[in-house]
CSV table of C-alpha atoms and ligand atoms in Angstrom, one decimal:
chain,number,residue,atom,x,y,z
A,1,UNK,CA,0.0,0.0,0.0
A,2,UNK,CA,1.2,3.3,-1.1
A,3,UNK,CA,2.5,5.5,2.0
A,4,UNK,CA,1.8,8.7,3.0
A,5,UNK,CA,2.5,11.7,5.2
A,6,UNK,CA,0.6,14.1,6.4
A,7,UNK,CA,2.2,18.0,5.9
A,8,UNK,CA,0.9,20.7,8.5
A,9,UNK,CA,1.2,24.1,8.1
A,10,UNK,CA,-0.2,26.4,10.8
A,11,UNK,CA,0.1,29.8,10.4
A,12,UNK,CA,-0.7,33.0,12.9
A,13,UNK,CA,-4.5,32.4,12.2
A,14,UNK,CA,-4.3,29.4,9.9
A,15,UNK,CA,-3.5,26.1,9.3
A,16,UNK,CA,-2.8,24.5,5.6
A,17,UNK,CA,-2.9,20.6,5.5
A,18,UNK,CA,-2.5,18.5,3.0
A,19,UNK,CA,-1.8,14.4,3.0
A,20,UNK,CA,-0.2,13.2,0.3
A,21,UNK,CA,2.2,10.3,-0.7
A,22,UNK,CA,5.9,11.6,-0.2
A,23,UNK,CA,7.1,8.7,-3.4
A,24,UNK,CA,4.9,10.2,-5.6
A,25,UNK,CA,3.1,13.5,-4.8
A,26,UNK,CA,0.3,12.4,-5.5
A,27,UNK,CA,-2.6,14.4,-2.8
A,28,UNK,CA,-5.0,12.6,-1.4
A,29,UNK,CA,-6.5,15.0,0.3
A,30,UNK,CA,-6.0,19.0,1.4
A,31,UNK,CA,-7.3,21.5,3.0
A,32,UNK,CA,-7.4,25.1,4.6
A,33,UNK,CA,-8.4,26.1,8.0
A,34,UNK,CA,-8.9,29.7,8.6
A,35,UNK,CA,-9.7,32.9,11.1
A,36,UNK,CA,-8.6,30.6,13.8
A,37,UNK,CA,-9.5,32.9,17.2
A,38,UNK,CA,-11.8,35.0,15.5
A,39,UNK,CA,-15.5,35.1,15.8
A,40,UNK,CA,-16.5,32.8,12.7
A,41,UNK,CA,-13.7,30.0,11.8
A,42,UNK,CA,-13.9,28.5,8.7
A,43,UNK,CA,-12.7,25.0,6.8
A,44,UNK,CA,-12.3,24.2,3.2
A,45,UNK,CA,-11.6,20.2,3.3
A,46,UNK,CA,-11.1,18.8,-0.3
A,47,UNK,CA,-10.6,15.1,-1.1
A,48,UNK,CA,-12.0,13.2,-4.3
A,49,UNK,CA,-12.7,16.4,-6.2
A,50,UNK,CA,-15.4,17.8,-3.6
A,51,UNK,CA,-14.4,20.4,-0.8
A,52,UNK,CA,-16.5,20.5,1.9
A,53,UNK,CA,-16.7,23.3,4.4
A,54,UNK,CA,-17.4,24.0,8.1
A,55,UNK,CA,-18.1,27.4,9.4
A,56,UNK,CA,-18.2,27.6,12.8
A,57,UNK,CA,-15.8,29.7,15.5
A,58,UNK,CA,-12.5,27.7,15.9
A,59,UNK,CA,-11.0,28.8,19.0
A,60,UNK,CA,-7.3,27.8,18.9
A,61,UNK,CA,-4.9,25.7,16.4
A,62,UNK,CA,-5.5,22.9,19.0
A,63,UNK,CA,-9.4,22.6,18.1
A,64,UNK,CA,-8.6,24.0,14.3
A,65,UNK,CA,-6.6,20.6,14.1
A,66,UNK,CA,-9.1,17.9,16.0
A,67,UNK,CA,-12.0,19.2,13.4
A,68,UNK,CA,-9.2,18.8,10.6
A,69,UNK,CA,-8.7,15.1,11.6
A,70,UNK,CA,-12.6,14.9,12.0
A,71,UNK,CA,-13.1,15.6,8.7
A,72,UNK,CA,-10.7,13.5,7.6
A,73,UNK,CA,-12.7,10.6,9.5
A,74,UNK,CA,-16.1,11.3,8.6
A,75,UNK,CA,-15.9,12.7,4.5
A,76,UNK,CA,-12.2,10.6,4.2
A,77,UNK,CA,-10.1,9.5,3.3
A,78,UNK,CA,-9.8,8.2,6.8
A,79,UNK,CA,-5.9,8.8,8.9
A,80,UNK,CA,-6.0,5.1,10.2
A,81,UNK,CA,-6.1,3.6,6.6
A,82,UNK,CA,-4.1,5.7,5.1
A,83,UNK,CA,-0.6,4.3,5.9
A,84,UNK,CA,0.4,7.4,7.5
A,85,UNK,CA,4.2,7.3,8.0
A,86,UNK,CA,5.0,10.8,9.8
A,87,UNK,CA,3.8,14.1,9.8
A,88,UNK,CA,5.5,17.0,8.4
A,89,UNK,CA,5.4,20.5,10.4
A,90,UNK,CA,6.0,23.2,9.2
A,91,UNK,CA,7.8,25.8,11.3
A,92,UNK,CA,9.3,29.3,10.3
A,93,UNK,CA,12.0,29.9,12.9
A,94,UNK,CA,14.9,26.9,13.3
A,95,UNK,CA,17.5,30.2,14.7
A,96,UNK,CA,20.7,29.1,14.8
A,97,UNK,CA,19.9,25.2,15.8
A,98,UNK,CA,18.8,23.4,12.9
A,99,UNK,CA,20.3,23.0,9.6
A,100,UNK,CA,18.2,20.8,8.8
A,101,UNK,CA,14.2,18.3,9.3
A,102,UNK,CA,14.6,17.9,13.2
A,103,UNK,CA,12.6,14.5,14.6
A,104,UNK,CA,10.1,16.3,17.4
A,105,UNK,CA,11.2,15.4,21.0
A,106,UNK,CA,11.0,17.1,23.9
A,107,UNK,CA,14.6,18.9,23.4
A,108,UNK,CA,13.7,20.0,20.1
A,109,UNK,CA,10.3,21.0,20.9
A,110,UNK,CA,12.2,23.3,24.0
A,111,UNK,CA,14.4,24.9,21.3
A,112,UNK,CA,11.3,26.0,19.0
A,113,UNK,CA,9.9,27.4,22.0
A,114,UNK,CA,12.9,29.3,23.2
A,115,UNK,CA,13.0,30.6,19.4
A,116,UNK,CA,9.4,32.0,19.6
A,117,UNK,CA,10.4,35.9,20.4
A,118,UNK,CA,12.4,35.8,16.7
A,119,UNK,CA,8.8,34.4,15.4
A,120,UNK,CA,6.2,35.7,17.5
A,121,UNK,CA,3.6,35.2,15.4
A,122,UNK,CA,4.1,31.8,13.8
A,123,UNK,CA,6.3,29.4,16.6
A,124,UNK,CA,3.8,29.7,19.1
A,125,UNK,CA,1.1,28.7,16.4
A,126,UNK,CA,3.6,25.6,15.3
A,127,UNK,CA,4.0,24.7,18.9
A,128,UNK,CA,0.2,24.2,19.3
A,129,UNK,CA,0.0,22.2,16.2
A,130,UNK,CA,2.5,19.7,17.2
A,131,UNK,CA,1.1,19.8,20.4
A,132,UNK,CA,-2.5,19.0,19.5
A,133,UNK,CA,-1.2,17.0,16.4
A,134,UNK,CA,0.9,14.4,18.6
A,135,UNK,CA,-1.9,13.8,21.1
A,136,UNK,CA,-4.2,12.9,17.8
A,137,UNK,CA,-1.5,10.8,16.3
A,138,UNK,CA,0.6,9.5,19.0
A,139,UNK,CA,1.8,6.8,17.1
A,140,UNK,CA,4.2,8.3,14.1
A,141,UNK,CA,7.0,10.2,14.0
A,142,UNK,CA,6.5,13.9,13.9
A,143,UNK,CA,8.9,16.0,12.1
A,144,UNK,CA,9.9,20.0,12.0
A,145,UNK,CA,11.3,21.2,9.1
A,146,UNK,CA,12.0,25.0,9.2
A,147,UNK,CA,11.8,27.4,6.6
A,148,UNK,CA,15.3,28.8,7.8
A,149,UNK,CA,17.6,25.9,7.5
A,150,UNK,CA,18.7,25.3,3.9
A,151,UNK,CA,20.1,29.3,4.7
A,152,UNK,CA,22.2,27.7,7.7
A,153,UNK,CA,24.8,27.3,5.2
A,154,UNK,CA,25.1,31.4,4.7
A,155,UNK,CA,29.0,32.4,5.1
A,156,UNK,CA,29.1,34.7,8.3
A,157,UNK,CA,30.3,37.6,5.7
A,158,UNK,CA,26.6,37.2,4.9
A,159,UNK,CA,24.2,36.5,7.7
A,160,UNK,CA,26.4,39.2,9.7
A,161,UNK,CA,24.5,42.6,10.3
A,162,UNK,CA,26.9,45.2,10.6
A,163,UNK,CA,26.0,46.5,14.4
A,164,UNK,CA,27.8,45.7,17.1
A,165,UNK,CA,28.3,42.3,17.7
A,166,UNK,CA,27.4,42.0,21.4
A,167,UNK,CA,24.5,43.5,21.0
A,168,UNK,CA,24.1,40.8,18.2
A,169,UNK,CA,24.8,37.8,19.8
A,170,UNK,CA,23.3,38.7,23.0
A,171,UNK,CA,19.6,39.1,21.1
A,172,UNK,CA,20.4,36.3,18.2
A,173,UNK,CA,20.4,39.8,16.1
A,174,UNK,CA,21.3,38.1,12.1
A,175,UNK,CA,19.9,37.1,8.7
A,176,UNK,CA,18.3,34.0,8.9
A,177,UNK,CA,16.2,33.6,6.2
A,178,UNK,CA,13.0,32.8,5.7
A,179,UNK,CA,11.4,30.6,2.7
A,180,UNK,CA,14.2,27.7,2.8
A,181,UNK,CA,11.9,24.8,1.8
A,182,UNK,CA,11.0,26.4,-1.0
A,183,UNK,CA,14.7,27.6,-2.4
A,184,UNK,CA,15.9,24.3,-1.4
A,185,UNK,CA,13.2,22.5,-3.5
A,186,UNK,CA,13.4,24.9,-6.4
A,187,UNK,CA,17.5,24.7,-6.4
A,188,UNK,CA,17.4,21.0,-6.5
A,189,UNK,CA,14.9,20.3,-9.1
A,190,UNK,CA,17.2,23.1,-11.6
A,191,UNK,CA,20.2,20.6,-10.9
A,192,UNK,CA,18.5,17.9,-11.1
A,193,UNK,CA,16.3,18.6,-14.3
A,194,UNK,CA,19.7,19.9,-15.8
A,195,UNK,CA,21.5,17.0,-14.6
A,196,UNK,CA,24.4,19.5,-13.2
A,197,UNK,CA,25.6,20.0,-9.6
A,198,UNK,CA,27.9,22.9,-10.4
A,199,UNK,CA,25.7,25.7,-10.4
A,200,UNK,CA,25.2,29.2,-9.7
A,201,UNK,CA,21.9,30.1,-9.4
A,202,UNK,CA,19.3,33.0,-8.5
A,203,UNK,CA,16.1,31.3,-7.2
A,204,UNK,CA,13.3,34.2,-7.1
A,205,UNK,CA,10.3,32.9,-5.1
A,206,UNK,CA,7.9,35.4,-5.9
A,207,UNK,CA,4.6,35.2,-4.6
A,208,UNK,CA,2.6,37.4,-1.8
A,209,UNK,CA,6.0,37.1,0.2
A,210,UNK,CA,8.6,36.9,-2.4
A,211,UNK,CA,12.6,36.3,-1.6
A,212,UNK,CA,15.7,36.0,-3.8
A,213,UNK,CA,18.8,33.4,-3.1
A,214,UNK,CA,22.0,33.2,-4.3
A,215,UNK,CA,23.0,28.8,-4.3
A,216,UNK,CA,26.0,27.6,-5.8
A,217,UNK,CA,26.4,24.1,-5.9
A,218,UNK,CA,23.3,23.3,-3.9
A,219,UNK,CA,24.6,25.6,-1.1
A,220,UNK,CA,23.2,28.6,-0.4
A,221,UNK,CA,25.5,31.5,-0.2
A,222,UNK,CA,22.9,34.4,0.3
A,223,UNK,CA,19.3,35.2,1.1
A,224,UNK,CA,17.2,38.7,1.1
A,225,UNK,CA,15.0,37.6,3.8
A,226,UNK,CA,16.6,38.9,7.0
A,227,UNK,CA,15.9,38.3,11.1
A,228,UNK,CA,12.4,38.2,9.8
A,229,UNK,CA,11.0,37.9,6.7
A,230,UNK,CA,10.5,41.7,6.5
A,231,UNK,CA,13.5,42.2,4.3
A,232,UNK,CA,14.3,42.0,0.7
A,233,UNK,CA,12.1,42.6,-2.2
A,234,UNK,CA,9.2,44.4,-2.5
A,235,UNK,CA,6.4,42.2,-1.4
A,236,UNK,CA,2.8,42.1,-1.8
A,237,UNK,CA,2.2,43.8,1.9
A,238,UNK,CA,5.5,44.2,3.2
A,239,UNK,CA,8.5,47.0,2.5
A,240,UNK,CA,11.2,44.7,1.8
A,241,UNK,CA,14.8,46.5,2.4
A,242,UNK,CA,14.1,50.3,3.9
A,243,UNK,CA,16.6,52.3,5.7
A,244,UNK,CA,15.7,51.6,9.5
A,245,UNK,CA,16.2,55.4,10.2
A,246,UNK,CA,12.6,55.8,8.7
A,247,UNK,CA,11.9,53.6,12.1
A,248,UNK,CA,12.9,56.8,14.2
A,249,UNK,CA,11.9,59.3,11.8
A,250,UNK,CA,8.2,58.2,11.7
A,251,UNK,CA,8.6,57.6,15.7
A,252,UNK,CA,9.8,61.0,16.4
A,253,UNK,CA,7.7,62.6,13.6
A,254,UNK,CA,4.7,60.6,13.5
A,255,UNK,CA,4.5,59.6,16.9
A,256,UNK,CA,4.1,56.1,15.8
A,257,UNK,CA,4.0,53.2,18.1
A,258,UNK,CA,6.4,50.1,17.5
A,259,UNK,CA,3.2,48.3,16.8
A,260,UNK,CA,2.1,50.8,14.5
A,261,UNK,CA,5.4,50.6,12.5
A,262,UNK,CA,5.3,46.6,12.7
A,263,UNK,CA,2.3,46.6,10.5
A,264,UNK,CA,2.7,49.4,8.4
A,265,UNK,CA,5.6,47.9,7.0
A,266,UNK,CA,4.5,44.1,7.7
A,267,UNK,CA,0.7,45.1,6.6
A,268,UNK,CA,-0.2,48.1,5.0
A,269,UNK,CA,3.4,48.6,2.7
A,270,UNK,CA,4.7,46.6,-0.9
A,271,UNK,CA,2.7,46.8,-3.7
A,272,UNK,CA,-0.2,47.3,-1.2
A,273,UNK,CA,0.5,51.1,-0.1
A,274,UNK,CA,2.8,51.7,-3.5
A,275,UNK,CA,-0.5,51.3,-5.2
A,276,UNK,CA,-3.6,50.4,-2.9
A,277,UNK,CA,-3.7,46.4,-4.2
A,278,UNK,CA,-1.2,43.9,-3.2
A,279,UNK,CA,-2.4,41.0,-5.6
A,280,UNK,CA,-0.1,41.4,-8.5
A,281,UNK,CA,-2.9,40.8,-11.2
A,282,UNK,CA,-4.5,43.5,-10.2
A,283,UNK,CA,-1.6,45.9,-10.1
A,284,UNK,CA,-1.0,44.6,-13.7
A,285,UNK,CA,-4.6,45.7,-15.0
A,286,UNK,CA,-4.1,48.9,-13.4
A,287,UNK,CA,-1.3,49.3,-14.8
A,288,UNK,CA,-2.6,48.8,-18.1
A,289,UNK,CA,-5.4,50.6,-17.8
A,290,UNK,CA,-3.3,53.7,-17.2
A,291,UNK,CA,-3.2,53.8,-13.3
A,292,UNK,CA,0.6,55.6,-13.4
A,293,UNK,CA,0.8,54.5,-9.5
A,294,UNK,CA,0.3,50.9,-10.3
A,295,UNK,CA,2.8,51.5,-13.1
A,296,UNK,CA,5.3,52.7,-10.4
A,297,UNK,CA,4.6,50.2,-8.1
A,298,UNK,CA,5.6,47.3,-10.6
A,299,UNK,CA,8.8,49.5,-11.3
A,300,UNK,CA,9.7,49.5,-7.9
A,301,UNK,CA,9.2,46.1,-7.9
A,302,UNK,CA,11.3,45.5,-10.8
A,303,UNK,CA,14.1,47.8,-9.8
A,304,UNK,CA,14.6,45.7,-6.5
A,305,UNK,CA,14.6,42.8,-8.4
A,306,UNK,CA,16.8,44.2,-10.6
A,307,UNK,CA,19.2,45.0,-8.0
A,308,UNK,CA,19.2,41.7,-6.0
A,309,UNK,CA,19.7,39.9,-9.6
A,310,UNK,CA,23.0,42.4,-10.0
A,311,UNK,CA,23.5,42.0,-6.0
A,312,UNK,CA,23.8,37.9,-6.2
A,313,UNK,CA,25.9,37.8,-9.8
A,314,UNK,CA,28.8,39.6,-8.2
A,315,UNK,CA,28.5,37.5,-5.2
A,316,UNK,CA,28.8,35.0,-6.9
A,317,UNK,CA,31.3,35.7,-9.6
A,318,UNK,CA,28.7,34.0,-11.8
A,319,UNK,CA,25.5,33.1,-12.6
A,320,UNK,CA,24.5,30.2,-14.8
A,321,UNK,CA,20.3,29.9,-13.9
A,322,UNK,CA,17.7,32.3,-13.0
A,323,UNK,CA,14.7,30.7,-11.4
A,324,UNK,CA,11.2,31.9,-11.1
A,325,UNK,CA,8.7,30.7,-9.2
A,326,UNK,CA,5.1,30.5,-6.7
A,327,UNK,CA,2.3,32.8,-7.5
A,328,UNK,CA,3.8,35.9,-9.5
A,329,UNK,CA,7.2,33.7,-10.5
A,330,UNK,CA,5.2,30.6,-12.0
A,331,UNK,CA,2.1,32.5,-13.8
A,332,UNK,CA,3.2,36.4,-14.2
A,333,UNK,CA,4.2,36.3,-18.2
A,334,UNK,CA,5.1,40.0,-17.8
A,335,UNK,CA,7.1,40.6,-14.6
A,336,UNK,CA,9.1,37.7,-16.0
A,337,UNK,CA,9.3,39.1,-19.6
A,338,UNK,CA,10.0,43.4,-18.0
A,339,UNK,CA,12.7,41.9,-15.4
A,340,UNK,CA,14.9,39.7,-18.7
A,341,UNK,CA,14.1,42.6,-20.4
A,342,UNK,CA,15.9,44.9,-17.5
A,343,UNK,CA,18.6,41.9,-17.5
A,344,UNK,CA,19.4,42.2,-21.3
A,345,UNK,CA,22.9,43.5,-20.9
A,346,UNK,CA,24.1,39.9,-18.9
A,347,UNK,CA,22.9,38.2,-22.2
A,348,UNK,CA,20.1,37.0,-20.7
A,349,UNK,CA,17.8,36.1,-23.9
A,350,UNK,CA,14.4,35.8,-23.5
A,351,UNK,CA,12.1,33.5,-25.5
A,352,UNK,CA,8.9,35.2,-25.9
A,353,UNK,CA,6.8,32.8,-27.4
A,354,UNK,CA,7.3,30.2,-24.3
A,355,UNK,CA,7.2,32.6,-21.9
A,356,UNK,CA,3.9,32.4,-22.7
A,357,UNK,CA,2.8,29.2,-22.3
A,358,UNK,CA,1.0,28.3,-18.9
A,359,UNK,CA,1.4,24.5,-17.4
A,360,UNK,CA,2.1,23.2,-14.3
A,361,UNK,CA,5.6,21.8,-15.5
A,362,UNK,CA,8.9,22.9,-14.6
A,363,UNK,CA,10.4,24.8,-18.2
A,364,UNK,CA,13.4,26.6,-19.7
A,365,UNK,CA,12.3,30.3,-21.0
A,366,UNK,CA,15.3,31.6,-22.3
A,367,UNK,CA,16.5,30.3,-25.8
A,368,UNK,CA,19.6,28.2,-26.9
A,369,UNK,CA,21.8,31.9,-27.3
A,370,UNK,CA,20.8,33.3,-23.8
A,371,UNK,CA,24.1,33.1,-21.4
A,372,UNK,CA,22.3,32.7,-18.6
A,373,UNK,CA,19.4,30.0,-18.5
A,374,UNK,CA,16.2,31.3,-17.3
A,375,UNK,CA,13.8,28.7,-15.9
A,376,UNK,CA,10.2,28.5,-14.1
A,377,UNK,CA,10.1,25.6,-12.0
A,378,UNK,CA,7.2,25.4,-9.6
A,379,UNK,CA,7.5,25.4,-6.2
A,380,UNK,CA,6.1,22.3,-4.2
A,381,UNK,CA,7.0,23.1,-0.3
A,382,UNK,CA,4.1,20.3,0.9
A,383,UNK,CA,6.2,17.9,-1.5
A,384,UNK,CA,9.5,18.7,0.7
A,385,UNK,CA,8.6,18.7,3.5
A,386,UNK,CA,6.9,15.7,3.1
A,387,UNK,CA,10.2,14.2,1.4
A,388,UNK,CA,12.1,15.5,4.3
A,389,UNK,CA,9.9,13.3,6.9
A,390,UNK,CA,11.2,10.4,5.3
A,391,UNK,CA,14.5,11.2,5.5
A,392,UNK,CA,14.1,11.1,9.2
A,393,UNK,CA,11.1,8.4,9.4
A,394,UNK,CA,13.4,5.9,7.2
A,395,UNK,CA,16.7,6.7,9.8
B,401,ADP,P1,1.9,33.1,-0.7
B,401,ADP,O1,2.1,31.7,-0.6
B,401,ADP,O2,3.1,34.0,-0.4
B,401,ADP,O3,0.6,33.6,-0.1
B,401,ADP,P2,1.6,32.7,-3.6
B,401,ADP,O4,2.9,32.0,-3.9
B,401,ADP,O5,0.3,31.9,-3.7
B,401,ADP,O6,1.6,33.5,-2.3
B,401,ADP,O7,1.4,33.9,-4.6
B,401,ADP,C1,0.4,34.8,-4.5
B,401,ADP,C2,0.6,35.9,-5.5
B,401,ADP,O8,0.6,35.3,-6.8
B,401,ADP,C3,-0.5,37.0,-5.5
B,401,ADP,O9,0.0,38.3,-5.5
B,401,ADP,C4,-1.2,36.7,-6.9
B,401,ADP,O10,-1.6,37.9,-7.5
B,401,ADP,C5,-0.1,36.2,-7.7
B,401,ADP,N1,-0.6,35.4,-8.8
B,401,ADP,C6,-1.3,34.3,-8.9
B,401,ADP,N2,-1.6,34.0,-10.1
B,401,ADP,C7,-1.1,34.9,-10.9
B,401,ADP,C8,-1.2,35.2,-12.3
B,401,ADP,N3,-1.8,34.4,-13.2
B,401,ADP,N4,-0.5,36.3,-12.8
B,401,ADP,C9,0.1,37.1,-11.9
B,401,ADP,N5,0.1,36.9,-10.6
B,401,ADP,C10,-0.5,35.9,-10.1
């Protein structure tokens, strides 16, 4: 019987599940769980084509979870016949402790807790999965595999923020990264679908969050995401890299609160306060329509890119792949055709016509000529991590 492994990913106020055979990807079954805390919760559970939905208030991750695995007994397919092998957590924070999937025991579990002030938002969410999710299915291994630790690798020169250091290592103050599953998947599948392990590459995961990496030969050597995933690009809602003197200037000036500033630039910043929209396909049609500050917002957006693209060649010495990919990487024909355009002078060649085409399949865009190969290779992080469990289940 076919195995499988069930992949939970539990956000501030969410959590994202899906069970699915780690051999094969193949998903049995998926499914969302939102507004967790607020006053109607809300589940979209889809298996054999049909989704079926719950609304009711869903007070913590812990009950989120037991009417996830209710579901999965009563509409299927059903945990206890379905050859479960481990389940995958996701977890955004790993600090400075795990490079990388980490079986859960109690030690590990301690250091994802002692991690939470770097991830307020999201390790205390993880901890109640697990939590909840290990009473439910006491009997298989649980794994964590954290979105920082394919960026474990980062030479010092790179994770090191230029303050002073005792300040730094007193408050775990460096660039962790953020996104790691996702760069580590897309990396591999370039080597691997090119059948080369020698590679410089830029891997931009663009999608609501978006982050650049620099990997050469499977390593990575640099990240945009910082101490948080606040820094970098231009993102759908947050600022990406800003000069943190606007920090005091809007303190002193504006009389803005540290909470205030946390979700300006977190919430209410990117493409969302460049332009008033923060889903890129609507930014586009503005755009074409005439809207000149949608037109500036995508070349702000471009610029940045631009610049991390210049940023990660010289860090390299090299560049031999460029690859795009989630929401805006995998399905935006445009930003993909206006940032080769922008990359022209590297001999990057562009070719048009298959830039075009849609598909789910990972594909070469550039032509024969270009001297760097451009690629779009979708992202699959429920894949991964679900991969990753069985590194760990099968040791
Ligand atoms: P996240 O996982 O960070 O929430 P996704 O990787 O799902 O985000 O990407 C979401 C983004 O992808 C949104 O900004 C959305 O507009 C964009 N997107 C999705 N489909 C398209 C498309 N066909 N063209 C352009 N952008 C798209």
């Amino acid at each position: 019987m076919a195995r499988t492994v069930l992949v939970i990913n539990s956000g501030s106020s969410s959590i994202k599940y899906q069970l699915l055979d780690p051999d094969t990807g193949e998903v049995h079954a998926k499914g969302l769980c939102e507004r967790i805390g607020e006053k109607e919760g809300h589940i979209a559970h889809k298996y054999q084509g049909k989704t079926t939905e719950v609304n009711e208030p869903i007070a913590d991750h812990g009950a989120g979870l037991s009417e996830i695995l209710r579901l999965f007994d009563e509409v299927g397919p059903s945990i206890a016949e379905s050859n479960v092998i481990g389940v995958g957590h996701r977890v955004v924070q790993g600090g400075k402790y795990f490079d990388g999937p980490a079986l859960i025991t109690d030690e590990v579990r301690q250091k994802i807790e002692e991690l939470c002030p770097l991830a307020p938002l999201h390790n205390p969410a993880h901890l109640s999965g697990i939590d909840v999710a290990k009473k439910l299915l006491p009997d298989v291994p649980h794994v964590a595999v954290f979105d920082t630790a394919f960026f474990q690798t980062l030479p010092a020169e790179a994770s090191t923020y230029a303050i002073d250091q005792e300040v730094a290592e007193k408050y775990e103050v460096r660039r962790y990264g953020a996104h790691g599953t996702s760069h580590r998947f897309v990396s591999g599948r370039v080597a691997e679908l090119l059948d080369r392990s020698d590679l410089k590459q830029i891997v931009l995961h663009l999608g609501n969050g978006a982050s650049a990496s620099a990997v050469v030969n499977g390593e990575a050597v640099d990240t945009s995401m910082g101490l948080t995933p606040l820094e970098g690009l231009v993102m759908g809602t947050r600022t990406g890299d800003i000069d943190p003197a606007v920090v005091f200037h809007l303190a002193r000036q504006a009389n803005m609160s540290i909470d205030e500033l946390d979700t300006l630039f977190n919430k209410k910043s990117g493409l969302l306060g460049l332009c008033g929209d923060n889903d890129m396909r609507t930014v586009r049609d503005l755009a074409d329509e005439g809207n000149e500050k949608a037109r500036a917002a995508l070349d702000v957006y471009l610029h940045r890119l631009v610049s991390y693209v210049g940023r990660y060649y010289a860090v390299m010495g090299g560049l031999d792949v460029i690859a795009f990919t989630a929401g805006v990487g995998e399905n935006d024909v445009d930003i993909r055709r206006e940032l080769c355009e922008r990359l022209a002078f590297m001999g990057i060649e562009l070719d048009e016509e298959v830039n075009k085409i849609r598909g789910d399949e990972p594909r070469t865009i550039s032509t024969p000529n270009s001297k760097i190969t451009v690629m779009v290779v979708p992202t699959n992080e429920e894949l991964s991590i679900a991969q990753q469990v069985m590194q760990i289940a099968q040791k």
